[in-house]
PDB file of C-alpha atoms in Angstrom:
ATOM      1  CA  GLN A  26     -31.233  32.439 -77.375  1.00  0.00           C
ATOM      2  CA  LYS A  27     -33.819  34.331 -79.375  1.00  0.00           C
ATOM      3  CA  GLU A  28     -33.327  33.811 -83.076  1.00  0.00           C
ATOM      4  CA  VAL A  29     -34.623  34.903 -86.429  1.00  0.00           C
ATOM      5  CA  GLU A  30     -33.969  32.624 -89.376  1.00  0.00           C
ATOM      6  CA  GLN A  31     -33.995  33.431 -93.079  1.00  0.00           C
ATOM      7  CA  ASN A  32     -32.807  31.565 -96.132  1.00  0.00           C
ATOM      8  CA  SER A  33     -29.800  33.541 -97.367  1.00  0.00           C
ATOM      9  CA  GLY A  34     -30.610  32.777-101.019  1.00  0.00           C
ATOM     10  CA  PRO A  35     -30.053  34.088-103.546  1.00  0.00           C
ATOM     11  CA  LEU A  36     -33.679  33.913-104.595  1.00  0.00           C
ATOM     12  CA  SER A  37     -33.930  34.518-108.309  1.00  0.00           C
ATOM     13  CA  VAL A  38     -37.227  35.432-109.976  1.00  0.00           C
ATOM     14  CA  PRO A  39     -38.060  36.770-113.450  1.00  0.00           C
ATOM     15  CA  GLU A  40     -39.328  40.300-113.866  1.00  0.00           C
ATOM     16  CA  GLY A  41     -43.073  40.480-113.270  1.00  0.00           C
ATOM     17  CA  ALA A  42     -43.189  37.392-111.057  1.00  0.00           C
ATOM     18  CA  ILE A  43     -44.119  37.163-107.383  1.00  0.00           C
ATOM     19  CA  ALA A  44     -41.168  36.933-104.996  1.00  0.00           C
ATOM     20  CA  SER A  45     -41.829  35.162-101.693  1.00  0.00           C
ATOM     21  CA  LEU A  46     -39.479  35.769 -98.786  1.00  0.00           C
ATOM     22  CA  ASN A  47     -39.802  33.794 -95.561  1.00  0.00           C
ATOM     23  CA  CYS A  48     -38.714  34.202 -91.958  1.00  0.00           C
ATOM     24  CA  THR A  49     -39.159  32.149 -88.792  1.00  0.00           C
ATOM     25  CA  TYR A  50     -38.560  33.267 -85.232  1.00  0.00           C
ATOM     26  CA  SER A  51     -38.024  31.492 -81.962  1.00  0.00           C
ATOM     27  CA  ASP A  52     -40.053  33.457 -79.395  1.00  0.00           C
ATOM     28  CA  ARG A  53     -43.751  32.592 -79.414  1.00  0.00           C
ATOM     29  CA  VAL A  54     -44.841  35.792 -77.664  1.00  0.00           C
ATOM     30  CA  SER A  55     -43.104  38.256 -79.997  1.00  0.00           C
ATOM     31  CA  GLN A  56     -45.374  41.141 -80.927  1.00  0.00           C
ATOM     32  CA  SER A  57     -43.762  43.267 -83.629  1.00  0.00           C
ATOM     33  CA  PHE A  58     -42.298  42.257 -86.972  1.00  0.00           C
ATOM     34  CA  PHE A  59     -40.556  44.286 -89.631  1.00  0.00           C
ATOM     35  CA  TRP A  60     -39.170  43.893 -93.137  1.00  0.00           C
ATOM     36  CA  TYR A  61     -36.256  46.015 -94.250  1.00  0.00           C
ATOM     37  CA  ARG A  62     -34.744  46.302 -97.712  1.00  0.00           C
ATOM     38  CA  GLN A  63     -31.006  46.844 -98.003  1.00  0.00           C
ATOM     39  CA  TYR A  64     -29.286  47.680-101.259  1.00  0.00           C
ATOM     40  CA  SER A  65     -25.608  46.782-101.549  1.00  0.00           C
ATOM     41  CA  GLY A  66     -23.484  49.294 -99.684  1.00  0.00           C
ATOM     42  CA  LYS A  67     -26.513  51.111 -98.234  1.00  0.00           C
ATOM     43  CA  SER A  68     -28.342  51.059 -94.920  1.00  0.00           C
ATOM     44  CA  PRO A  69     -31.598  49.143 -94.235  1.00  0.00           C
ATOM     45  CA  GLU A  70     -34.832  50.831 -95.287  1.00  0.00           C
ATOM     46  CA  LEU A  71     -38.081  49.956 -93.524  1.00  0.00           C
ATOM     47  CA  ILE A  72     -40.665  48.725 -96.019  1.00  0.00           C
ATOM     48  CA  MET A  73     -43.280  46.921 -93.900  1.00  0.00           C
ATOM     49  CA  SER A  74     -44.285  46.438 -90.297  1.00  0.00           C
ATOM     50  CA  ILE A  75     -46.887  43.945 -89.078  1.00  0.00           C
ATOM     51  CA  TYR A  76     -48.257  43.303 -85.612  1.00  0.00           C
ATOM     52  CA  SER A  77     -51.363  41.113 -86.011  1.00  0.00           C
ATOM     53  CA  ASN A  78     -51.998  37.729 -87.572  1.00  0.00           C
ATOM     54  CA  GLY A  79     -53.010  37.858 -91.216  1.00  0.00           C
ATOM     55  CA  ASP A  80     -52.010  39.918 -94.218  1.00  0.00           C
ATOM     56  CA  LYS A  81     -51.015  43.539 -94.536  1.00  0.00           C
ATOM     57  CA  GLU A  82     -50.752  45.073 -97.990  1.00  0.00           C
ATOM     58  CA  ASP A  83     -48.880  48.190 -99.103  1.00  0.00           C
ATOM     59  CA  GLY A  84     -48.653  48.674-102.841  1.00  0.00           C
ATOM     60  CA  ARG A  85     -46.823  45.727-104.374  1.00  0.00           C
ATOM     61  CA  PHE A  86     -45.786  44.424-100.947  1.00  0.00           C
ATOM     62  CA  THR A  87     -47.782  42.086 -98.707  1.00  0.00           C
ATOM     63  CA  ALA A  88     -46.577  40.985 -95.294  1.00  0.00           C
ATOM     64  CA  GLN A  89     -48.086  37.848 -93.798  1.00  0.00           C
ATOM     65  CA  LEU A  90     -47.904  36.889 -90.121  1.00  0.00           C
ATOM     66  CA  ASN A  91     -48.762  33.575 -88.478  1.00  0.00           C
ATOM     67  CA  LYS A  92     -47.912  33.729 -84.785  1.00  0.00           C
ATOM     68  CA  ALA A  93     -49.013  30.142 -84.100  1.00  0.00           C
ATOM     69  CA  SER A  94     -46.436  28.906 -86.605  1.00  0.00           C
ATOM     70  CA  GLN A  95     -43.942  31.644 -85.673  1.00  0.00           C
ATOM     71  CA  TYR A  96     -43.672  32.589 -89.311  1.00  0.00           C
ATOM     72  CA  VAL A  97     -43.645  35.883 -91.162  1.00  0.00           C
ATOM     73  CA  SER A  98     -43.334  36.365 -94.910  1.00  0.00           C
ATOM     74  CA  LEU A  99     -43.067  39.112 -97.490  1.00  0.00           C
ATOM     75  CA  LEU A 100     -44.578  38.866-100.952  1.00  0.00           C
ATOM     76  CA  ILE A 101     -43.481  41.214-103.707  1.00  0.00           C
ATOM     77  CA  ARG A 102     -45.869  41.277-106.650  1.00  0.00           C
ATOM     78  CA  ASP A 103     -44.839  42.297-110.168  1.00  0.00           C
ATOM     79  CA  SER A 104     -41.172  42.120-109.193  1.00  0.00           C
ATOM     80  CA  GLN A 105     -38.910  44.678-110.845  1.00  0.00           C
ATOM     81  CA  PRO A 106     -35.124  44.650-111.332  1.00  0.00           C
ATOM     82  CA  SER A 107     -35.036  47.591-108.884  1.00  0.00           C
ATOM     83  CA  ASP A 108     -36.337  45.200-106.197  1.00  0.00           C
ATOM     84  CA  SER A 109     -33.013  43.326-106.344  1.00  0.00           C
ATOM     85  CA  ALA A 110     -31.629  43.740-102.838  1.00  0.00           C
ATOM     86  CA  THR A 111     -31.195  41.946 -99.523  1.00  0.00           C
ATOM     87  CA  TYR A 112     -34.387  41.711 -97.474  1.00  0.00           C
ATOM     88  CA  LEU A 113     -33.967  41.629 -93.713  1.00  0.00           C
ATOM     89  CA  CYS A 114     -36.587  40.262 -91.352  1.00  0.00           C
ATOM     90  CA  ALA A 115     -36.520  41.831 -87.889  1.00  0.00           C
ATOM     91  CA  VAL A 116     -38.405  40.867 -84.745  1.00  0.00           C
ATOM     92  CA  LEU A 117     -39.033  42.822 -81.575  1.00  0.00           C
ATOM     93  CA  PHE A 118     -39.108  40.115 -78.933  1.00  0.00           C
ATOM     94  CA  SER A 119     -41.278  40.313 -75.828  1.00  0.00           C
ATOM     95  CA  GLY A 120     -39.646  41.810 -72.770  1.00  0.00           C
ATOM     96  CA  ASN A 121     -37.455  44.101 -74.819  1.00  0.00           C
ATOM     97  CA  THR A 122     -38.054  47.770 -75.156  1.00  0.00           C
ATOM     98  CA  GLY A 123     -36.329  48.169 -78.473  1.00  0.00           C
ATOM     99  CA  LYS A 124     -33.859  45.417 -79.283  1.00  0.00           C
ATOM    100  CA  LEU A 125     -34.538  44.322 -82.830  1.00  0.00           C
ATOM    101  CA  ILE A 126     -33.246  40.857 -83.691  1.00  0.00           C
ATOM    102  CA  PHE A 127     -32.451  40.524 -87.375  1.00  0.00           C
ATOM    103  CA  GLY A 128     -32.181  37.522 -89.614  1.00  0.00           C
ATOM    104  CA  GLN A 129     -29.137  37.326 -91.854  1.00  0.00           C
ATOM    105  CA  GLY A 130     -31.195  38.471 -94.831  1.00  0.00           C
ATOM    106  CA  THR A 131     -32.337  36.965 -98.117  1.00  0.00           C
ATOM    107  CA  THR A 132     -30.774  38.218-101.325  1.00  0.00           C
ATOM    108  CA  LEU A 133     -33.342  38.695-104.081  1.00  0.00           C
ATOM    109  CA  GLN A 134     -32.352  38.870-107.734  1.00  0.00           C
ATOM    110  CA  VAL A 135     -34.984  39.965-110.236  1.00  0.00           C
ATOM    111  CA  LYS A 136     -33.907  39.137-113.774  1.00  0.00           C
ATOM    112  CA  PRO A 137     -35.189  41.231-116.716  1.00  0.00           C
TER     113      PRO A 137
ATOM    114  CA  GLU B 264     -38.947  66.251 -91.935  1.00  0.00           C
ATOM    115  CA  THR B 265     -35.231  65.608 -91.424  1.00  0.00           C
ATOM    116  CA  GLY B 266     -34.108  61.996 -91.553  1.00  0.00           C
ATOM    117  CA  VAL B 267     -31.455  60.233 -89.507  1.00  0.00           C
ATOM    118  CA  THR B 268     -27.928  61.427 -90.209  1.00  0.00           C
ATOM    119  CA  GLN B 269     -24.592  59.906 -89.224  1.00  0.00           C
ATOM    120  CA  SER B 270     -21.003  61.069 -89.321  1.00  0.00           C
ATOM    121  CA  PRO B 271     -18.474  60.337 -90.508  1.00  0.00           C
ATOM    122  CA  THR B 272     -19.332  58.241 -93.551  1.00  0.00           C
ATOM    123  CA  HIS B 273     -16.111  56.309 -93.543  1.00  0.00           C
ATOM    124  CA  LEU B 274     -13.345  55.939 -90.984  1.00  0.00           C
ATOM    125  CA  ILE B 275     -10.036  54.096 -90.922  1.00  0.00           C
ATOM    126  CA  LYS B 276      -8.361  53.403 -87.583  1.00  0.00           C
ATOM    127  CA  THR B 277      -5.581  51.169 -86.322  1.00  0.00           C
ATOM    128  CA  ARG B 278      -5.879  48.499 -83.685  1.00  0.00           C
ATOM    129  CA  GLY B 279      -5.894  49.875 -80.130  1.00  0.00           C
ATOM    130  CA  GLN B 280      -7.197  53.299 -81.086  1.00  0.00           C
ATOM    131  CA  GLN B 281     -10.477  54.844 -79.974  1.00  0.00           C
ATOM    132  CA  VAL B 282     -13.311  56.070 -82.188  1.00  0.00           C
ATOM    133  CA  THR B 283     -16.443  58.200 -81.771  1.00  0.00           C
ATOM    134  CA  LEU B 284     -19.368  57.920 -84.147  1.00  0.00           C
ATOM    135  CA  ARG B 285     -22.214  60.402 -84.197  1.00  0.00           C
ATOM    136  CA  CYS B 286     -25.904  60.224 -84.983  1.00  0.00           C
ATOM    137  CA  SER B 287     -28.686  62.787 -85.234  1.00  0.00           C
ATOM    138  CA  SER B 288     -32.162  61.346 -84.822  1.00  0.00           C
ATOM    139  CA  GLN B 289     -35.106  62.003 -87.089  1.00  0.00           C
ATOM    140  CA  SER B 290     -37.152  65.044 -86.185  1.00  0.00           C
ATOM    141  CA  GLY B 291     -39.622  64.197 -83.401  1.00  0.00           C
ATOM    142  CA  HIS B 292     -37.885  60.970 -82.362  1.00  0.00           C
ATOM    143  CA  ASN B 293     -36.599  60.538 -78.817  1.00  0.00           C
ATOM    144  CA  THR B 294     -34.927  57.134 -79.036  1.00  0.00           C
ATOM    145  CA  VAL B 295     -31.688  56.076 -80.697  1.00  0.00           C
ATOM    146  CA  SER B 296     -30.475  52.520 -81.186  1.00  0.00           C
ATOM    147  CA  TRP B 297     -27.051  51.467 -82.414  1.00  0.00           C
ATOM    148  CA  TYR B 298     -26.302  48.359 -84.453  1.00  0.00           C
ATOM    149  CA  GLN B 299     -23.179  46.729 -85.848  1.00  0.00           C
ATOM    150  CA  GLN B 300     -23.441  45.008 -89.224  1.00  0.00           C
ATOM    151  CA  ALA B 301     -20.641  42.739 -90.398  1.00  0.00           C
ATOM    152  CA  LEU B 302     -20.408  41.879 -94.069  1.00  0.00           C
ATOM    153  CA  GLY B 303     -23.074  39.373 -95.113  1.00  0.00           C
ATOM    154  CA  GLN B 304     -24.837  39.449 -91.746  1.00  0.00           C
ATOM    155  CA  GLY B 305     -27.874  41.130 -90.297  1.00  0.00           C
ATOM    156  CA  PRO B 306     -27.399  44.079 -87.938  1.00  0.00           C
ATOM    157  CA  GLN B 307     -26.551  43.212 -84.316  1.00  0.00           C
ATOM    158  CA  PHE B 308     -28.002  45.348 -81.526  1.00  0.00           C
ATOM    159  CA  ILE B 309     -25.402  47.226 -79.478  1.00  0.00           C
ATOM    160  CA  PHE B 310     -27.577  49.414 -77.212  1.00  0.00           C
ATOM    161  CA  GLN B 311     -30.462  51.851 -77.138  1.00  0.00           C
ATOM    162  CA  TYR B 312     -30.857  55.277 -75.572  1.00  0.00           C
ATOM    163  CA  TYR B 313     -34.193  56.725 -74.544  1.00  0.00           C
ATOM    164  CA  ARG B 314     -34.361  60.227 -73.130  1.00  0.00           C
ATOM    165  CA  GLU B 315     -30.620  60.223 -72.373  1.00  0.00           C
ATOM    166  CA  GLU B 316     -30.664  56.899 -70.495  1.00  0.00           C
ATOM    167  CA  GLU B 317     -29.394  53.518 -71.714  1.00  0.00           C
ATOM    168  CA  ASN B 318     -32.491  51.431 -72.327  1.00  0.00           C
ATOM    169  CA  GLY B 319     -31.158  48.009 -73.225  1.00  0.00           C
ATOM    170  CA  ARG B 320     -27.824  46.569 -74.260  1.00  0.00           C
ATOM    171  CA  GLY B 321     -26.797  43.735 -76.535  1.00  0.00           C
ATOM    172  CA  ASN B 322     -23.948  41.287 -76.165  1.00  0.00           C
ATOM    173  CA  PHE B 323     -21.107  43.767 -76.637  1.00  0.00           C
ATOM    174  CA  PRO B 324     -18.177  44.376 -74.250  1.00  0.00           C
ATOM    175  CA  PRO B 325     -17.937  47.502 -72.064  1.00  0.00           C
ATOM    176  CA  ARG B 326     -15.440  49.106 -74.445  1.00  0.00           C
ATOM    177  CA  PHE B 327     -18.538  49.914 -76.505  1.00  0.00           C
ATOM    178  CA  SER B 328     -20.181  52.859 -74.793  1.00  0.00           C
ATOM    179  CA  GLY B 329     -22.523  55.632 -75.734  1.00  0.00           C
ATOM    180  CA  LEU B 330     -24.559  58.577 -74.679  1.00  0.00           C
ATOM    181  CA  GLN B 331     -27.515  60.611 -75.781  1.00  0.00           C
ATOM    182  CA  PHE B 332     -27.774  64.387 -75.622  1.00  0.00           C
ATOM    183  CA  PRO B 333     -30.800  66.554 -74.668  1.00  0.00           C
ATOM    184  CA  ASN B 334     -31.547  67.110 -78.373  1.00  0.00           C
ATOM    185  CA  TYR B 335     -31.705  63.277 -78.727  1.00  0.00           C
ATOM    186  CA  SER B 336     -28.572  63.041 -80.855  1.00  0.00           C
ATOM    187  CA  SER B 337     -26.211  60.270 -79.816  1.00  0.00           C
ATOM    188  CA  GLU B 338     -22.622  59.097 -79.844  1.00  0.00           C
ATOM    189  CA  LEU B 339     -21.127  55.628 -79.964  1.00  0.00           C
ATOM    190  CA  ASN B 340     -17.626  55.279 -78.543  1.00  0.00           C
ATOM    191  CA  VAL B 341     -15.429  52.264 -79.056  1.00  0.00           C
ATOM    192  CA  ASN B 342     -12.168  51.956 -77.122  1.00  0.00           C
ATOM    193  CA  ALA B 343      -9.202  49.650 -77.752  1.00  0.00           C
ATOM    194  CA  LEU B 344     -10.268  48.891 -81.312  1.00  0.00           C
ATOM    195  CA  GLU B 345      -9.859  45.333 -82.549  1.00  0.00           C
ATOM    196  CA  LEU B 346      -9.711  44.055 -86.115  1.00  0.00           C
ATOM    197  CA  ASP B 347     -13.147  42.417 -85.667  1.00  0.00           C
ATOM    198  CA  ASP B 348     -14.673  45.830 -84.971  1.00  0.00           C
ATOM    199  CA  SER B 349     -14.463  46.530 -88.704  1.00  0.00           C
ATOM    200  CA  ALA B 350     -18.101  46.804 -89.766  1.00  0.00           C
ATOM    201  CA  LEU B 351     -20.917  49.113 -90.789  1.00  0.00           C
ATOM    202  CA  TYR B 352     -22.246  50.943 -87.727  1.00  0.00           C
ATOM    203  CA  LEU B 353     -25.886  51.877 -87.988  1.00  0.00           C
ATOM    204  CA  CYS B 354     -27.903  54.286 -85.955  1.00  0.00           C
ATOM    205  CA  ALA B 355     -31.698  54.021 -85.920  1.00  0.00           C
ATOM    206  CA  SER B 356     -34.150  56.461 -84.420  1.00  0.00           C
ATOM    207  CA  SER B 357     -37.689  55.855 -83.230  1.00  0.00           C
ATOM    208  CA  LEU B 358     -40.466  57.374 -81.175  1.00  0.00           C
ATOM    209  CA  GLY B 359     -40.133  55.233 -78.079  1.00  0.00           C
ATOM    210  CA  GLY B 360     -38.254  51.987 -77.641  1.00  0.00           C
ATOM    211  CA  GLY B 361     -40.730  49.562 -79.166  1.00  0.00           C
ATOM    212  CA  SER B 362     -41.820  51.375 -82.290  1.00  0.00           C
ATOM    213  CA  GLU B 363     -40.614  51.392 -85.880  1.00  0.00           C
ATOM    214  CA  GLN B 364     -36.916  52.153 -86.227  1.00  0.00           C
ATOM    215  CA  PHE B 365     -35.513  54.183 -89.107  1.00  0.00           C
ATOM    216  CA  PHE B 366     -31.873  53.844 -90.014  1.00  0.00           C
ATOM    217  CA  GLY B 367     -29.298  56.428 -90.919  1.00  0.00           C
ATOM    218  CA  PRO B 368     -26.825  55.904 -93.772  1.00  0.00           C
ATOM    219  CA  GLY B 369     -24.256  54.265 -91.502  1.00  0.00           C
ATOM    220  CA  THR B 370     -20.561  54.703 -90.773  1.00  0.00           C
ATOM    221  CA  ARG B 371     -18.159  52.243 -92.362  1.00  0.00           C
ATOM    222  CA  LEU B 372     -15.334  51.586 -89.872  1.00  0.00           C
ATOM    223  CA  THR B 373     -12.176  49.827 -90.980  1.00  0.00           C
ATOM    224  CA  VAL B 374      -9.645  48.754 -88.346  1.00  0.00           C
ATOM    225  CA  LEU B 375      -6.166  47.960 -89.635  1.00  0.00           C
TER     226      LEU B 375
END
């Protein structure tokens, strides 16, 4: 059973702080990893994809991947109240052509 | 560039009925994946269509079926609706099965 695990939260951070969201996955040979943001009542929005070990930065977002530890994280710098949402980690496992496995999501609350 | 669209937005059905949900893929994308998202959970993969062929299926019964048309739009059909089928149904399009997937706004299905 291939799994993706996230802490459901809520994770509460003050405005301007760094929010750190974590995800672990069960399949060592997975190749593609994605972070989606989902506002309440809306559909998931792709915010980051990462395929290689290390860091990938896009604006205030940094995705970090460690395949040896089977761990992927998302850092949000200078957190804003508008970042308050559920963040979904998704993994494309090896041997699949397109089946994304999602974690249950971490709810982030950014307090003004 | 036109994004992913879905119809209808909301739908109420009674147990035992049948439903058809529709999805138009993003311009230039040839692959459509369908997901079911229950409240408080991450999306669960139903199946994927690539160039009009089913290209992977999740752990859903045969009463969940679909098809893809030559213009890459897609339908999800659910027969013999059950109360547990109440969920947000998401369509995602991509260029190929293993690439980034972009979600439509979803269809909220309620089964009474």
